Short mmCIF file of C-alpha atoms in Angstrom, two decimals:
data_model
loop_
_atom_site.label_atom_id
_atom_site.label_comp_id
_atom_site.label_asym_id
_atom_site.label_seq_id
_atom_site.Cartn_x
_atom_site.Cartn_y
_atom_site.Cartn_z
CA GLU A 1 -14.44 -23.21 -8.71
CA ALA A 2 -14.28 -19.52 -7.81
CA GLN A 3 -11.85 -17.85 -10.16
CA VAL A 4 -10.78 -14.89 -12.24
CA THR A 5 -9.83 -15.74 -15.80
CA GLN A 6 -7.87 -13.67 -18.28
CA ASN A 7 -7.30 -14.10 -21.98
CA PRO A 8 -4.96 -14.24 -23.67
CA ARG A 9 -2.24 -15.31 -21.27
CA TYR A 10 0.51 -14.25 -23.65
CA LEU A 11 0.40 -11.74 -26.47
CA ILE A 12 3.00 -10.24 -28.76
CA THR A 13 1.80 -7.39 -30.90
CA VAL A 14 3.05 -4.36 -32.78
CA THR A 15 2.79 -0.67 -32.02
CA GLY A 16 -0.59 0.81 -32.86
CA LYS A 17 -2.56 -2.41 -33.31
CA LYS A 18 -5.63 -2.27 -31.08
CA LEU A 19 -6.02 -5.12 -28.64
CA THR A 20 -8.33 -6.24 -25.86
CA VAL A 21 -7.47 -8.37 -22.85
CA THR A 22 -10.55 -10.00 -21.40
CA CYS A 23 -11.22 -10.61 -17.72
CA SER A 24 -14.06 -12.56 -16.24
CA GLN A 25 -15.00 -13.55 -12.68
CA ASN A 26 -17.59 -16.06 -11.50
CA MET A 27 -17.98 -14.85 -7.90
CA ASN A 28 -20.59 -12.14 -8.48
CA HIS A 29 -18.16 -9.53 -7.20
CA GLU A 30 -19.01 -5.85 -7.47
CA TYR A 31 -15.44 -4.61 -7.64
CA MET A 32 -12.95 -5.31 -10.38
CA SER A 33 -9.51 -3.83 -11.09
CA TRP A 34 -6.70 -3.94 -13.58
CA TYR A 35 -3.05 -3.76 -12.52
CA ARG A 36 0.24 -3.84 -14.35
CA GLN A 37 3.40 -5.26 -12.84
CA ASP A 38 6.82 -4.06 -13.89
CA PRO A 39 10.23 -4.93 -12.41
CA GLY A 40 11.17 -2.52 -9.65
CA LEU A 41 7.78 -0.78 -9.74
CA GLY A 42 5.54 -3.36 -8.13
CA LEU A 43 1.87 -3.60 -9.06
CA ARG A 44 0.18 -0.38 -10.12
CA GLN A 45 -3.55 0.01 -10.59
CA ILE A 46 -4.69 1.06 -14.06
CA TYR A 47 -8.48 1.23 -13.71
CA TYR A 48 -11.09 -0.05 -11.36
CA SER A 49 -14.83 -0.56 -11.37
CA MET A 50 -17.22 -0.51 -8.45
CA ASN A 51 -20.15 -1.95 -10.37
CA VAL A 52 -21.72 -2.20 -13.79
CA GLU A 53 -21.21 1.01 -15.79
CA VAL A 54 -19.11 2.52 -12.96
CA THR A 55 -15.41 2.81 -13.71
CA ASP A 56 -12.64 5.14 -12.61
CA LYS A 57 -8.96 5.75 -13.13
CA GLY A 58 -6.27 4.23 -10.99
CA ASP A 59 -2.64 5.31 -10.76
CA VAL A 60 -1.59 4.73 -14.38
CA PRO A 61 -4.61 4.98 -16.72
CA GLU A 62 -2.95 6.69 -19.69
CA GLY A 63 -3.21 4.65 -22.88
CA TYR A 64 -5.87 2.28 -21.53
CA LYS A 65 -9.64 2.03 -21.62
CA VAL A 66 -12.02 -0.25 -19.79
CA SER A 67 -15.71 -1.06 -19.85
CA ARG A 68 -18.07 -2.79 -17.45
CA LYS A 69 -21.24 -3.69 -19.30
CA GLU A 70 -21.81 -6.85 -17.30
CA LYS A 71 -20.92 -7.63 -13.72
CA ARG A 72 -18.70 -10.58 -14.55
CA ASN A 73 -16.60 -9.01 -17.31
CA PHE A 74 -14.06 -6.17 -17.23
CA PRO A 75 -12.06 -5.98 -20.46
CA LEU A 76 -8.90 -3.88 -20.78
CA ILE A 77 -8.55 -2.11 -24.11
CA LEU A 78 -5.36 -0.71 -25.60
CA GLU A 79 -6.48 1.43 -28.55
CA SER A 80 -2.97 2.12 -29.82
CA PRO A 81 -0.42 0.07 -27.89
CA SER A 82 3.11 1.36 -27.49
CA PRO A 83 6.30 -0.40 -26.34
CA ASN A 84 6.08 1.19 -22.88
CA GLN A 85 2.91 -0.84 -22.33
CA THR A 86 4.93 -4.04 -22.46
CA SER A 87 4.16 -5.49 -19.05
CA LEU A 88 2.49 -8.22 -17.01
CA TYR A 89 -1.18 -7.43 -16.49
CA PHE A 90 -3.43 -8.71 -13.73
CA CYS A 91 -7.16 -8.48 -13.34
CA ALA A 92 -8.65 -8.74 -9.86
CA SER A 93 -12.09 -8.82 -8.31
CA ASN A 94 -13.51 -8.49 -4.81
CA ARG A 95 -16.83 -8.26 -3.05
CA GLY A 96 -16.34 -4.79 -1.66
CA THR A 97 -13.64 -2.33 -0.78
CA GLY A 98 -11.52 -3.76 2.02
CA ASN A 99 -12.33 -7.36 1.14
CA GLU A 100 -9.69 -9.72 -0.19
CA GLN A 101 -8.96 -9.37 -3.88
CA PHE A 102 -8.87 -12.41 -6.14
CA PHE A 103 -6.34 -12.13 -8.94
CA GLY A 104 -6.29 -13.68 -12.35
CA PRO A 105 -3.28 -15.62 -13.67
CA GLY A 106 -1.87 -12.66 -15.58
CA THR A 107 -1.39 -11.65 -19.20
CA ARG A 108 2.12 -11.07 -20.45
CA LEU A 109 1.99 -8.44 -23.17
CA THR A 110 4.86 -7.49 -25.45
CA VAL A 111 4.49 -4.52 -27.78
CA LEU A 112 7.15 -4.34 -30.47
CA ASP B 1 -2.50 4.33 2.34
CA ALA B 2 0.47 4.42 4.70
CA LYS B 3 3.79 2.84 3.76
CA THR B 4 5.21 -0.48 4.91
CA THR B 5 8.79 -1.71 5.21
CA GLN B 6 9.79 -5.35 4.77
CA PRO B 7 13.12 -7.14 4.43
CA ASN B 8 14.01 -7.86 0.82
CA SER B 9 14.50 -11.57 1.36
CA MET B 10 14.42 -14.32 3.94
CA GLU B 11 15.37 -17.94 3.98
CA SER B 12 13.81 -20.85 5.80
CA ASN B 13 14.15 -24.60 6.05
CA GLU B 14 11.28 -26.79 5.04
CA GLU B 15 8.99 -27.87 7.89
CA GLU B 16 10.19 -25.02 10.13
CA PRO B 17 8.18 -21.95 11.17
CA VAL B 18 8.76 -18.68 9.37
CA HIS B 19 8.22 -15.22 10.81
CA LEU B 20 7.95 -12.49 8.19
CA PRO B 21 8.14 -8.99 9.71
CA CYS B 22 6.54 -5.79 8.51
CA ASN B 23 6.97 -2.28 9.88
CA HIS B 24 4.25 0.30 9.42
CA SER B 25 5.04 3.09 11.86
CA THR B 26 2.67 5.61 10.18
CA ILE B 27 -0.36 3.34 10.30
CA SER B 28 -3.63 5.13 10.99
CA GLY B 29 -6.45 3.91 13.18
CA THR B 30 -8.57 2.85 10.22
CA ASP B 31 -5.85 0.99 8.32
CA TYR B 32 -6.24 -2.76 8.02
CA ILE B 33 -3.09 -4.85 7.64
CA HIS B 34 -3.31 -7.19 4.66
CA TRP B 35 -0.86 -9.83 3.49
CA TYR B 36 -0.71 -11.20 -0.01
CA ARG B 37 1.81 -13.49 -1.62
CA GLN B 38 2.84 -14.06 -5.19
CA LEU B 39 4.15 -17.44 -6.23
CA PRO B 40 6.39 -17.61 -9.29
CA SER B 41 4.50 -16.99 -12.54
CA GLN B 42 1.20 -16.49 -10.75
CA GLY B 43 -1.06 -13.65 -9.70
CA PRO B 44 -1.02 -12.37 -6.13
CA GLU B 45 -2.94 -14.46 -3.62
CA TYR B 46 -4.63 -13.22 -0.45
CA VAL B 47 -3.15 -14.66 2.74
CA ILE B 48 -4.65 -12.94 5.76
CA HIS B 49 -5.65 -9.57 7.19
CA GLY B 50 -6.35 -7.97 10.56
CA LEU B 51 -6.96 -4.71 12.35
CA THR B 52 -5.86 -4.97 15.98
CA SER B 53 -6.15 -8.54 17.23
CA ASN B 54 -4.04 -11.49 16.15
CA VAL B 55 -5.68 -13.55 13.42
CA ASN B 56 -5.42 -17.16 12.34
CA ASN B 57 -6.60 -18.92 9.22
CA ARG B 58 -5.76 -22.12 7.39
CA MET B 59 -2.79 -20.52 5.64
CA ALA B 60 -1.08 -18.49 8.33
CA SER B 61 -1.25 -16.42 11.50
CA LEU B 62 -0.95 -12.68 11.80
CA ALA B 63 0.53 -11.20 14.95
CA ILE B 64 -0.07 -7.46 15.36
CA ALA B 65 1.94 -5.39 17.82
CA GLU B 66 0.01 -3.64 20.55
CA ASP B 67 0.86 -0.21 19.12
CA ARG B 68 0.08 -1.54 15.60
CA LYS B 69 3.34 -0.12 14.25
CA SER B 70 4.49 -3.55 13.19
CA SER B 71 3.12 -6.98 12.40
CA THR B 72 4.43 -10.46 11.70
CA LEU B 73 3.12 -13.06 9.30
CA ILE B 74 3.71 -16.54 10.67
CA LEU B 75 3.84 -19.64 8.51
CA HIS B 76 3.77 -22.46 11.01
CA ARG B 77 5.50 -25.08 8.87
CA ALA B 78 7.08 -23.83 5.69
CA THR B 79 6.77 -26.01 2.63
CA LEU B 80 8.50 -25.66 -0.72
CA ARG B 81 5.21 -24.36 -2.09
CA ASP B 82 5.43 -21.39 0.28
CA ALA B 83 8.40 -19.98 -1.63
CA ALA B 84 7.01 -16.69 -2.89
CA VAL B 85 7.16 -12.92 -2.52
CA TYR B 86 5.11 -11.84 0.49
CA TYR B 87 3.58 -8.37 0.52
CA CYS B 88 2.41 -6.48 3.59
CA ILE B 89 -0.16 -3.84 2.63
CA LEU B 90 -2.14 -1.28 4.60
CA ARG B 91 -5.69 -0.65 3.44
CA ASP B 92 -7.85 2.18 4.62
CA LEU B 93 -11.53 1.40 4.14
CA SER B 94 -12.00 4.93 2.87
CA ASN B 95 -9.88 3.91 -0.12
CA ALA B 96 -12.70 4.08 -2.60
CA GLY B 97 -10.31 3.28 -5.41
CA ASN B 98 -10.10 -0.29 -4.17
CA MET B 99 -6.40 -0.11 -4.85
CA LEU B 100 -3.82 -2.38 -3.31
CA THR B 101 -0.44 -0.65 -3.12
CA PHE B 102 2.22 -3.34 -3.38
CA GLY B 103 5.70 -2.45 -2.17
CA GLY B 104 8.79 -4.54 -2.76
CA GLY B 105 7.75 -7.40 -0.52
CA THR B 106 9.89 -10.12 1.04
CA ARG B 107 11.12 -12.92 -1.15
CA LEU B 108 10.92 -16.11 0.92
CA MET B 109 13.18 -18.95 -0.08
CA VAL B 110 12.49 -22.38 1.40
CA LYS B 111 15.28 -24.94 1.50
CA PRO B 112 14.51 -28.64 1.45
#
């Protein structure tokens, strides 16, 4: 089944404790993106990647890092999480710009 | 990407057609009209997209006005599973950032 998977689905952590949210897709898509969703603000793009080793900032990249060492994986790294990064995070992938994006199930992160 | 305007919410009866409107008066000639929906506690899901002509797929139909300043997503027979937030998004293929800009969307409620 074609899908985007994210882990963990839920995470509660404390300020400053490094964490990684993994994202993997099995559709051989070139493009992958990370979004965060907050009430009243909609979905906002954090980072995106157009292919292996090619990443760039989205609208709200501060406090996040990403890497794209393999085509299928696009982990989101929070080196020093802060409470304002408490949010619902979605990973997405697509074949090319303009094509439909496939979203993962989301990761609900709480930073205390 | 140009902005879209949608009603905050709509209500429908089960088994009846639903017409979800979207205004995009500043649309440019290269903007595609995309629709996504987000079911409760899930990631966004692609529904349909088009440029100028009306489009049909297994999920819905998209009717695009002749001047392209508005469009309507048509669910032919609403089911309870169609209760979701529906987002109308304009995507310019020159958007190298691969970003989807989600506005507020329309929350569709389906009554049994």
